[in-house]
mmCIF file of C-alpha atoms in Angstrom:
data_model
loop_
_atom_site.group_PDB
_atom_site.id
_atom_site.type_symbol
_atom_site.label_atom_id
_atom_site.label_comp_id
_atom_site.label_asym_id
_atom_site.label_seq_id
_atom_site.Cartn_x
_atom_site.Cartn_y
_atom_site.Cartn_z
ATOM 1 C CA MET A 85 85.337 87.008 64.026
ATOM 2 C CA PRO A 86 85.565 85.843 67.670
ATOM 3 C CA VAL A 87 82.840 87.070 69.998
ATOM 4 C CA ILE A 88 83.388 86.735 73.754
ATOM 5 C CA SER A 89 81.415 87.576 76.861
ATOM 6 C CA VAL A 90 84.172 87.277 79.481
ATOM 7 C CA PRO A 91 87.649 88.847 79.124
ATOM 8 C CA TYR A 92 89.634 85.727 79.980
ATOM 9 C CA ALA A 93 88.084 83.862 77.020
ATOM 10 C CA PHE A 94 90.434 85.615 74.582
ATOM 11 C CA ASN A 95 94.143 84.883 74.244
ATOM 12 C CA GLU A 96 96.148 85.074 71.017
ATOM 13 C CA GLU A 97 98.279 81.936 71.208
ATOM 14 C CA GLU A 98 100.037 81.674 67.873
ATOM 15 C CA LEU A 99 102.088 84.801 67.173
ATOM 16 C CA TYR A 100 105.887 84.627 66.866
ATOM 17 C CA VAL A 101 108.548 87.229 66.077
ATOM 18 C CA ASP A 102 111.640 86.195 64.120
ATOM 19 C CA LEU A 103 114.525 87.965 65.879
ATOM 20 C CA GLU A 104 117.334 87.077 63.464
ATOM 21 C CA ALA A 105 117.252 90.449 61.697
ATOM 22 C CA ILE A 106 117.577 92.257 65.049
ATOM 23 C CA PHE A 107 120.120 90.138 66.936
ATOM 24 C CA GLY A 108 121.843 88.131 64.213
ATOM 25 C CA GLN A 109 120.786 84.757 65.653
ATOM 26 C CA SER A 110 117.824 82.677 64.564
ATOM 27 C CA LEU A 111 115.284 82.765 67.391
ATOM 28 C CA PHE A 112 111.499 82.699 67.268
ATOM 29 C CA LEU A 113 109.890 84.669 70.089
ATOM 30 C CA LYS A 114 106.450 83.472 71.200
ATOM 31 C CA CYS A 115 104.391 86.540 72.145
ATOM 32 C CA GLU A 116 102.222 85.860 75.182
ATOM 33 C CA GLY A 117 100.972 89.355 76.018
ATOM 34 C CA LEU A 118 98.119 89.513 73.534
ATOM 35 C CA ASN A 119 95.155 89.183 75.873
ATOM 36 C CA PHE A 120 93.142 91.507 78.119
ATOM 37 C CA ALA A 121 95.448 90.829 81.081
ATOM 38 C CA GLY A 122 98.500 91.631 78.985
ATOM 39 C CA SER A 123 100.657 88.669 79.965
ATOM 40 C CA ILE A 124 101.144 84.919 80.052
ATOM 41 C CA LYS A 125 99.897 84.930 83.654
ATOM 42 C CA LEU A 126 96.314 84.889 82.393
ATOM 43 C CA LYS A 127 96.687 81.153 81.754
ATOM 44 C CA ALA A 128 97.801 80.272 85.278
ATOM 45 C CA ALA A 129 95.266 82.632 86.854
ATOM 46 C CA THR A 130 92.375 81.099 84.925
ATOM 47 C CA GLU A 131 93.487 77.546 85.690
ATOM 48 C CA MET A 132 93.904 78.196 89.426
ATOM 49 C CA VAL A 133 90.614 80.075 89.845
ATOM 50 C CA GLU A 134 88.578 77.489 87.963
ATOM 51 C CA ALA A 135 90.190 74.631 89.894
ATOM 52 C CA ALA A 136 89.376 76.369 93.198
ATOM 53 C CA GLU A 137 85.779 76.786 92.050
ATOM 54 C CA ARG A 138 85.468 73.117 91.063
ATOM 55 C CA GLU A 139 86.874 72.018 94.420
ATOM 56 C CA GLY A 140 84.514 74.283 96.372
ATOM 57 C CA VAL A 141 87.381 76.260 97.880
ATOM 58 C CA LEU A 142 86.295 79.481 96.192
ATOM 59 C CA THR A 143 82.722 80.580 96.955
ATOM 60 C CA PRO A 144 80.776 83.847 96.542
ATOM 61 C CA GLU A 145 81.708 84.771 100.128
ATOM 62 C CA SER A 146 85.420 84.287 99.514
ATOM 63 C CA VAL A 147 87.954 87.073 99.172
ATOM 64 C CA LEU A 148 90.871 86.220 96.903
ATOM 65 C CA VAL A 149 94.381 87.161 98.000
ATOM 66 C CA GLU A 150 97.629 86.572 96.156
ATOM 67 C CA SER A 151 101.253 87.629 96.305
ATOM 68 C CA SER A 152 102.386 88.966 92.928
ATOM 69 C CA SER A 153 105.046 91.210 91.448
ATOM 70 C CA GLY A 154 102.400 92.478 89.045
ATOM 71 C CA ASN A 155 101.302 90.407 86.073
ATOM 72 C CA LEU A 156 99.451 87.676 87.954
ATOM 73 C CA GLY A 157 97.829 90.383 90.044
ATOM 74 C CA VAL A 158 96.467 92.035 86.902
ATOM 75 C CA ALA A 159 95.208 88.706 85.548
ATOM 76 C CA LEU A 160 93.457 87.859 88.823
ATOM 77 C CA SER A 161 92.031 91.388 89.020
ATOM 78 C CA MET A 162 90.497 90.955 85.599
ATOM 79 C CA ILE A 163 89.063 87.524 86.385
ATOM 80 C CA ALA A 164 87.786 88.639 89.803
ATOM 81 C CA ALA A 165 86.031 91.619 88.234
ATOM 82 C CA SER A 166 84.437 89.396 85.613
ATOM 83 C CA LYS A 167 83.299 86.750 88.109
ATOM 84 C CA GLY A 168 82.293 89.114 90.920
ATOM 85 C CA TYR A 169 84.964 88.213 93.470
ATOM 86 C CA ARG A 170 86.813 90.633 95.714
ATOM 87 C CA PHE A 171 90.588 90.505 95.349
ATOM 88 C CA LEU A 172 93.604 91.804 97.269
ATOM 89 C CA CYS A 173 97.015 91.759 95.602
ATOM 90 C CA VAL A 174 100.003 91.831 97.949
ATOM 91 C CA THR A 175 102.996 93.240 96.094
ATOM 92 C CA ASP A 176 106.141 95.226 96.873
ATOM 93 C CA SER A 177 107.900 98.429 95.907
ATOM 94 C CA ARG A 178 109.316 96.937 92.684
ATOM 95 C CA CYS A 179 105.848 96.605 91.168
ATOM 96 C CA ASN A 180 105.414 99.105 88.332
ATOM 97 C CA LEU A 181 103.123 102.033 89.140
ATOM 98 C CA SER A 182 101.068 101.454 85.990
ATOM 99 C CA THR A 183 100.497 97.846 87.048
ATOM 100 C CA ARG A 184 99.227 98.891 90.476
ATOM 101 C CA LEU A 185 96.926 101.474 88.906
ATOM 102 C CA MET A 186 95.598 98.878 86.482
ATOM 103 C CA MET A 187 94.688 96.501 89.310
ATOM 104 C CA GLU A 188 92.919 99.295 91.166
ATOM 105 C CA ALA A 189 91.082 100.334 87.998
ATOM 106 C CA LEU A 190 89.744 96.780 87.792
ATOM 107 C CA GLY A 191 88.346 97.106 91.317
ATOM 108 C CA SER A 192 91.048 95.268 93.271
ATOM 109 C CA GLN A 193 92.834 96.375 96.406
ATOM 110 C CA VAL A 194 96.626 96.551 96.415
ATOM 111 C CA HIS A 195 98.844 96.282 99.493
ATOM 112 C CA VAL A 196 102.496 97.243 98.979
ATOM 113 C CA VAL A 197 105.023 95.609 101.309
ATOM 114 C CA ALA A 198 107.931 97.970 101.897
ATOM 115 C CA ASP A 199 110.225 96.065 104.296
ATOM 116 C CA ASP A 200 112.158 92.867 103.692
ATOM 117 C CA GLY A 201 111.031 89.761 105.513
ATOM 118 C CA ALA A 202 113.354 87.904 107.861
ATOM 119 C CA GLY A 203 115.746 86.187 105.435
ATOM 120 C CA GLY A 204 113.254 85.988 102.574
ATOM 121 C CA GLY A 205 113.548 89.461 101.087
ATOM 122 C CA LEU A 206 110.505 91.317 99.808
ATOM 123 C CA LEU A 207 108.909 88.103 98.600
ATOM 124 C CA GLY A 208 109.233 86.578 102.060
ATOM 125 C CA ALA A 209 107.570 89.641 103.551
ATOM 126 C CA ARG A 210 104.730 89.376 101.045
ATOM 127 C CA LEU A 211 104.175 85.719 101.853
ATOM 128 C CA ASP A 212 104.200 86.407 105.603
ATOM 129 C CA TYR A 213 101.532 89.078 105.119
ATOM 130 C CA VAL A 214 99.321 86.720 103.110
ATOM 131 C CA ARG A 215 99.697 83.920 105.668
ATOM 132 C CA ASP A 216 98.716 86.246 108.500
ATOM 133 C CA LEU A 217 95.604 87.356 106.601
ATOM 134 C CA CYS A 218 94.499 83.795 105.934
ATOM 135 C CA ALA A 219 95.017 82.836 109.568
ATOM 136 C CA SER A 220 92.884 85.771 110.701
ATOM 137 C CA ASP A 221 89.730 85.007 108.684
ATOM 138 C CA GLY A 222 88.535 81.912 106.848
ATOM 139 C CA ARG A 223 87.029 83.960 104.035
ATOM 140 C CA TRP A 224 90.477 84.716 102.595
ATOM 141 C CA VAL A 225 91.400 82.290 99.790
ATOM 142 C CA TRP A 226 95.046 82.162 98.757
ATOM 143 C CA LEU A 227 95.608 80.411 95.425
ATOM 144 C CA SER A 228 99.403 80.399 96.029
ATOM 145 C CA GLN A 229 100.936 80.560 92.584
ATOM 146 C CA TYR A 230 104.228 79.374 94.098
ATOM 147 C CA THR A 231 102.863 75.942 95.092
ATOM 148 C CA ASN A 232 99.664 75.507 93.082
ATOM 149 C CA PRO A 233 99.996 72.717 90.460
ATOM 150 C CA GLY A 234 97.500 74.593 88.295
ATOM 151 C CA ASN A 235 100.315 77.061 87.613
ATOM 152 C CA TRP A 236 102.381 74.564 85.609
ATOM 153 C CA GLN A 237 99.420 72.517 84.387
ATOM 154 C CA ALA A 238 98.083 75.543 82.493
ATOM 155 C CA HIS A 239 101.238 75.626 80.364
ATOM 156 C CA TYR A 240 101.360 71.857 79.973
ATOM 157 C CA ARG A 241 97.877 72.065 78.447
ATOM 158 C CA THR A 242 98.224 75.245 76.374
ATOM 159 C CA THR A 243 101.637 76.903 75.933
ATOM 160 C CA ALA A 244 103.736 73.841 75.144
ATOM 161 C CA PRO A 245 101.268 72.213 72.707
ATOM 162 C CA ALA A 246 100.934 75.531 70.878
ATOM 163 C CA ILE A 247 104.717 75.638 70.357
ATOM 164 C CA ALA A 248 104.765 71.988 69.288
ATOM 165 C CA ARG A 249 102.124 72.605 66.611
ATOM 166 C CA TRP A 250 104.181 75.312 64.897
ATOM 167 C CA PHE A 251 107.665 73.883 65.487
ATOM 168 C CA PRO A 252 107.572 70.086 65.036
ATOM 169 C CA HIS A 253 111.389 70.080 64.780
ATOM 170 C CA LEU A 254 112.047 72.190 67.877
ATOM 171 C CA ASP A 255 115.574 71.760 69.274
ATOM 172 C CA VAL A 256 115.854 74.241 72.155
ATOM 173 C CA LEU A 257 113.316 76.214 74.193
ATOM 174 C CA PHE A 258 114.238 79.226 76.343
ATOM 175 C CA ILE A 259 111.897 79.922 79.266
ATOM 176 C CA GLY A 260 112.151 82.575 81.967
ATOM 177 C CA ALA A 261 112.169 81.309 85.549
ATOM 178 C CA GLY A 262 109.934 83.096 88.062
ATOM 179 C CA THR A 263 107.561 80.867 89.986
ATOM 180 C CA THR A 264 108.733 78.289 87.373
ATOM 181 C CA GLY A 265 105.140 77.455 86.407
ATOM 182 C CA THR A 266 105.741 78.113 82.692
ATOM 183 C CA LEU A 267 109.117 76.393 82.882
ATOM 184 C CA MET A 268 107.804 73.242 84.542
ATOM 185 C CA GLY A 269 104.694 72.935 82.387
ATOM 186 C CA CYS A 270 106.619 73.221 79.137
ATOM 187 C CA ALA A 271 109.521 71.076 80.340
ATOM 188 C CA ARG A 272 107.213 68.251 81.399
ATOM 189 C CA TYR A 273 105.389 68.357 78.076
ATOM 190 C CA PHE A 274 108.504 68.243 75.930
ATOM 191 C CA ARG A 275 110.120 65.530 78.071
ATOM 192 C CA GLN A 276 107.398 63.215 76.697
ATOM 193 C CA TRP A 277 107.564 64.535 73.131
ATOM 194 C CA HIS A 278 108.579 62.610 69.996
ATOM 195 C CA ARG A 279 112.058 64.186 69.885
ATOM 196 C CA PRO A 280 114.471 65.553 72.499
ATOM 197 C CA VAL A 281 114.233 69.266 73.265
ATOM 198 C CA GLN A 282 116.812 71.154 75.300
ATOM 199 C CA ILE A 283 115.120 73.171 78.026
ATOM 200 C CA VAL A 284 117.134 76.269 78.952
ATOM 201 C CA ALA A 285 115.897 78.235 81.954
ATOM 202 C CA VAL A 286 116.686 81.954 81.970
ATOM 203 C CA ASP A 287 117.038 83.588 85.385
ATOM 204 C CA SER A 288 118.066 86.992 86.702
ATOM 205 C CA VAL A 289 121.368 87.599 88.459
ATOM 206 C CA GLY A 290 120.547 87.970 92.166
ATOM 207 C CA SER A 291 117.884 85.261 92.092
ATOM 208 C CA VAL A 292 118.364 82.151 94.249
ATOM 209 C CA THR A 293 116.298 79.839 92.026
ATOM 210 C CA PHE A 294 119.305 77.885 90.765
ATOM 211 C CA GLY A 295 121.597 78.562 93.710
ATOM 212 C CA GLY A 296 123.895 81.461 94.405
ATOM 213 C CA ALA A 297 123.650 84.389 96.757
ATOM 214 C CA PRO A 298 120.628 86.699 96.647
ATOM 215 C CA GLY A 299 121.223 90.147 95.199
ATOM 216 C CA ARG A 300 119.461 93.333 94.263
ATOM 217 C CA ARG A 301 116.773 92.897 91.605
ATOM 218 C CA MET A 302 114.766 95.930 90.530
ATOM 219 C CA ILE A 303 112.863 94.552 87.533
ATOM 220 C CA PRO A 304 109.767 92.534 88.487
ATOM 221 C CA GLY A 305 108.824 89.275 86.844
ATOM 222 C CA LEU A 306 111.648 86.757 86.846
ATOM 223 C CA GLY A 307 113.806 85.515 89.694
ATOM 224 C CA MET A 308 113.022 84.494 93.260
ATOM 225 C CA SER A 309 114.434 85.402 96.665
ATOM 226 C CA VAL A 310 113.345 82.009 98.046
ATOM 227 C CA PRO A 311 113.638 78.617 96.288
ATOM 228 C CA PRO A 312 110.533 78.039 94.113
ATOM 229 C CA PRO A 313 108.591 74.982 95.382
ATOM 230 C CA LEU A 314 107.367 74.070 91.881
ATOM 231 C CA LEU A 315 110.871 73.681 90.458
ATOM 232 C CA ASP A 316 112.177 70.215 89.576
ATOM 233 C CA GLU A 317 115.662 70.768 88.189
ATOM 234 C CA SER A 318 115.767 67.295 86.641
ATOM 235 C CA PHE A 319 113.615 68.715 83.818
ATOM 236 C CA VAL A 320 116.052 71.591 83.116
ATOM 237 C CA ASP A 321 119.077 71.021 80.883
ATOM 238 C CA GLU A 322 120.777 74.346 81.588
ATOM 239 C CA ALA A 323 120.209 77.604 83.446
ATOM 240 C CA VAL A 324 121.450 80.971 82.179
ATOM 241 C CA ARG A 325 121.651 84.016 84.472
ATOM 242 C CA VAL A 326 121.249 87.505 83.038
ATOM 243 C CA PRO A 327 122.359 90.784 84.692
ATOM 244 C CA GLU A 328 119.582 93.363 84.773
ATOM 245 C CA ALA A 329 121.649 95.806 82.732
ATOM 246 C CA ASP A 330 121.608 93.270 79.881
ATOM 247 C CA THR A 331 117.845 92.933 80.318
ATOM 248 C CA VAL A 332 117.456 96.676 79.779
ATOM 249 C CA ARG A 333 119.769 96.663 76.760
ATOM 250 C CA ALA A 334 117.795 93.861 75.112
ATOM 251 C CA CYS A 335 114.518 95.679 75.725
ATOM 252 C CA HIS A 336 115.857 98.874 74.173
ATOM 253 C CA GLN A 337 117.288 97.016 71.195
ATOM 254 C CA LEU A 338 113.893 95.442 70.542
ATOM 255 C CA ALA A 339 112.191 98.813 70.981
ATOM 256 C CA ARG A 340 114.498 100.421 68.389
ATOM 257 C CA HIS A 341 113.007 97.967 65.913
ATOM 258 C CA GLY A 342 109.412 98.692 66.926
ATOM 259 C CA PHE A 343 108.855 95.857 69.425
ATOM 260 C CA LEU A 344 108.033 97.095 72.918
ATOM 261 C CA PHE A 345 108.394 94.151 75.307
ATOM 262 C CA GLY A 346 108.515 93.824 79.091
ATOM 263 C CA GLY A 347 111.463 93.187 81.365
ATOM 264 C CA SER A 348 110.955 89.434 81.541
ATOM 265 C CA THR A 349 111.133 89.260 77.758
ATOM 266 C CA GLY A 350 114.328 91.300 77.730
ATOM 267 C CA THR A 351 115.870 88.852 80.194
ATOM 268 C CA VAL A 352 114.807 85.800 78.186
ATOM 269 C CA VAL A 353 116.025 87.250 74.882
ATOM 270 C CA SER A 354 119.356 88.320 76.356
ATOM 271 C CA GLY A 355 119.900 84.906 77.922
ATOM 272 C CA ALA A 356 118.904 83.117 74.741
ATOM 273 C CA MET A 357 121.274 85.182 72.615
ATOM 274 C CA ASP A 358 124.109 84.508 75.028
ATOM 275 C CA TRP A 359 123.422 80.756 74.873
ATOM 276 C CA LEU A 360 123.112 80.727 71.078
ATOM 277 C CA SER A 361 126.386 82.637 70.680
ATOM 278 C CA ARG A 362 128.179 79.875 72.601
ATOM 279 C CA HIS A 363 126.746 76.918 70.674
ATOM 280 C CA ASP A 364 126.707 75.602 67.133
ATOM 281 C CA THR A 365 123.348 76.837 65.841
ATOM 282 C CA ARG A 366 123.542 75.539 62.264
ATOM 283 C CA GLY A 367 120.177 73.992 61.493
ATOM 284 C CA LEU A 368 118.988 74.619 65.049
ATOM 285 C CA THR A 369 115.336 75.519 65.674
ATOM 286 C CA ALA A 370 115.148 77.748 68.745
ATOM 287 C CA VAL A 371 112.097 79.289 70.403
ATOM 288 C CA ALA A 372 111.836 81.627 73.390
ATOM 289 C CA ILE A 373 108.748 82.686 75.339
ATOM 290 C CA ALA A 374 107.982 86.406 75.785
ATOM 291 C CA PRO A 375 105.779 86.680 78.920
ATOM 292 C CA ASP A 376 104.455 90.221 78.422
ATOM 293 C CA LEU A 377 104.559 93.468 76.481
ATOM 294 C CA GLY A 378 106.301 96.690 77.459
ATOM 295 C CA GLU A 379 103.721 99.405 78.090
ATOM 296 C CA ARG A 380 103.779 98.766 81.861
ATOM 297 C CA TYR A 381 107.508 99.486 81.936
ATOM 298 C CA LEU A 382 107.418 102.974 80.440
ATOM 299 C CA ASP A 383 108.268 104.597 83.789
ATOM 300 C CA THR A 384 111.095 102.127 84.545
ATOM 301 C CA ILE A 385 112.966 100.217 81.825
ATOM 302 C CA TYR A 386 112.075 102.749 79.146
ATOM 303 C CA GLN A 387 112.632 105.817 81.349
ATOM 304 C CA ALA A 388 116.167 107.139 80.952
ATOM 305 C CA ASN A 389 116.477 108.646 84.446
ATOM 306 C CA TRP A 390 115.350 105.397 86.126
ATOM 307 C CA VAL A 391 117.822 103.348 84.091
ATOM 308 C CA GLN A 392 120.738 105.721 84.628
ATOM 309 C CA ASP A 393 120.110 106.045 88.364
ATOM 310 C CA LEU A 394 120.251 102.266 88.801
ATOM 311 C CA TYR A 395 122.753 101.119 86.194
ATOM 312 C CA GLY A 396 124.969 104.109 85.422
ATOM 313 C CA GLU A 397 124.971 107.274 83.367
ATOM 314 C CA ASP A 398 126.376 105.686 80.209
ATOM 315 C CA MET A 399 124.462 102.411 80.334
ATOM 316 C CA LEU A 400 122.115 103.207 77.461
ATOM 317 C CA ASP A 401 124.764 104.956 75.390
ATOM 318 C CA SER A 402 127.261 102.082 75.507
ATOM 319 C CA ASP A 403 125.585 100.295 72.583
ATOM 320 C CA GLY A 404 123.512 103.114 71.195
ATOM 321 C CA ALA A 405 120.455 101.933 73.068
ATOM 322 C CA SER A 406 119.136 105.393 73.715
ATOM 323 C CA GLY A 407 116.375 105.622 71.165
ATOM 324 C CA GLY A 408 116.264 109.411 71.224
ATOM 325 C CA ALA A 409 119.793 109.962 69.889
ATOM 326 C CA ALA A 410 119.988 111.340 66.359
ATOM 327 C CA SER A 411 122.314 109.663 63.888
ATOM 328 C CA ALA A 412 124.690 111.494 61.543
ATOM 329 C CA HIS A 413 122.188 111.002 58.731
ATOM 330 C CA SER A 414 119.121 112.160 60.626
ATOM 331 C CA PRO A 415 117.422 115.327 59.369
ATOM 332 C CA GLU A 416 117.823 118.329 61.632
ATOM 333 C CA ILE A 417 114.775 118.956 63.799
ATOM 334 C CA ARG A 418 114.074 122.683 63.966
ATOM 335 C CA PRO A 419 111.705 124.450 66.350
ATOM 336 C CA ALA A 420 108.382 125.503 64.849
ATOM 337 C CA PRO A 421 108.353 129.107 63.575
ATOM 338 C CA PRO A 422 106.396 131.611 65.672
ATOM 339 C CA ARG A 423 102.727 131.917 64.768
ATOM 340 C CA ARG A 424 101.846 134.914 62.632
ATOM 341 C CA ALA A 425 99.989 137.692 64.337
ATOM 342 C CA GLU A 426 97.085 137.527 61.912
ATOM 343 C CA ASP A 427 94.799 134.503 62.246
ATOM 344 C CA PRO A 428 94.305 132.670 58.915
ATOM 345 C CA TYR A 429 90.842 131.566 60.013
ATOM 346 C CA PRO A 430 88.011 133.899 60.972
ATOM 347 C CA ARG A 431 86.920 133.428 64.581
ATOM 348 C CA HIS A 432 83.663 131.702 63.623
ATOM 349 C CA GLN A 433 85.607 129.025 61.645
ATOM 350 C CA ARG A 434 88.121 128.032 64.341
ATOM 351 C CA LYS A 435 85.772 125.653 66.170
ATOM 352 C CA GLU A 436 84.923 123.843 62.946
ATOM 353 C CA GLN A 437 88.585 123.486 62.001
ATOM 354 C CA ALA A 438 89.487 122.096 65.423
ATOM 355 C CA GLY A 439 86.613 119.654 65.309
ATOM 356 C CA ASP A 440 87.986 118.092 62.128
ATOM 357 C CA ILE A 441 91.075 116.770 63.927
#
């Protein structure tokens, strides 16, 4: 039985879901949301904070600040609360409400940028805000997940070796591309491995990470509106772009089988399935990384009105993705009969009966 004294000391590293029964293609999904921060970002956050402490950049007088679409902000909020630092997360309107509330519950401040920056979209506006803060007062410490080598080094040290231990004959690895920290850490590790591994990056349509024009992206997590400084495309064998509607469909298909994952996972799974459908997969060992779980997306991806407003009235019905629809073989659900006028329990027994629930 593990016993911990700080929340970032726990992270379940070795859980995989076999998706073949759900999607018809053999794919092992590495679940990275099983920690107190709820996402893979705990690894990068821990690495960057501890490196800043070792280098003397982060002191008790410092105030942490970071730009995040959500998950890194939660991870830093948790670590800051545990270590006694103050923390400000600069996010934008796409950040899920539950994520913002979680950061605030952990004692962090959250600043939401509403207007696009000059040419850099919402991310550019977030970065401009952080830069202005740091220029105004030397106590602000910006870890900068977009440029910090600790971002990819965390996955070089932990995520990739964990996959290698369980899949010594790995052929292809699917990794979502956001800041590209996970992508670069894993790609660098497997470039030096004992056998070749195809690295397939999965990006969102509308992201500029691998070229192309910027477009609307409403699901936080993957994709960038400015080129990611950490990216070295020489380590990437192929990039797959996924429309957000396909992200939502993949999430709902997983949910219909009892697996509630986040938007980034839906994008990665959708992109992986597209790639696998176009290649000869006989004897192929394929793994994909699921960055987080789905409870923070209940008011977006898993909320029918939100989905239909953004992607169309029939989007969820096109493949039966609406989990609430009854099939032809479902039992009829009838309203409960009206309560009888007489009470089956004497008044003095009601409290005891209720207390048994």
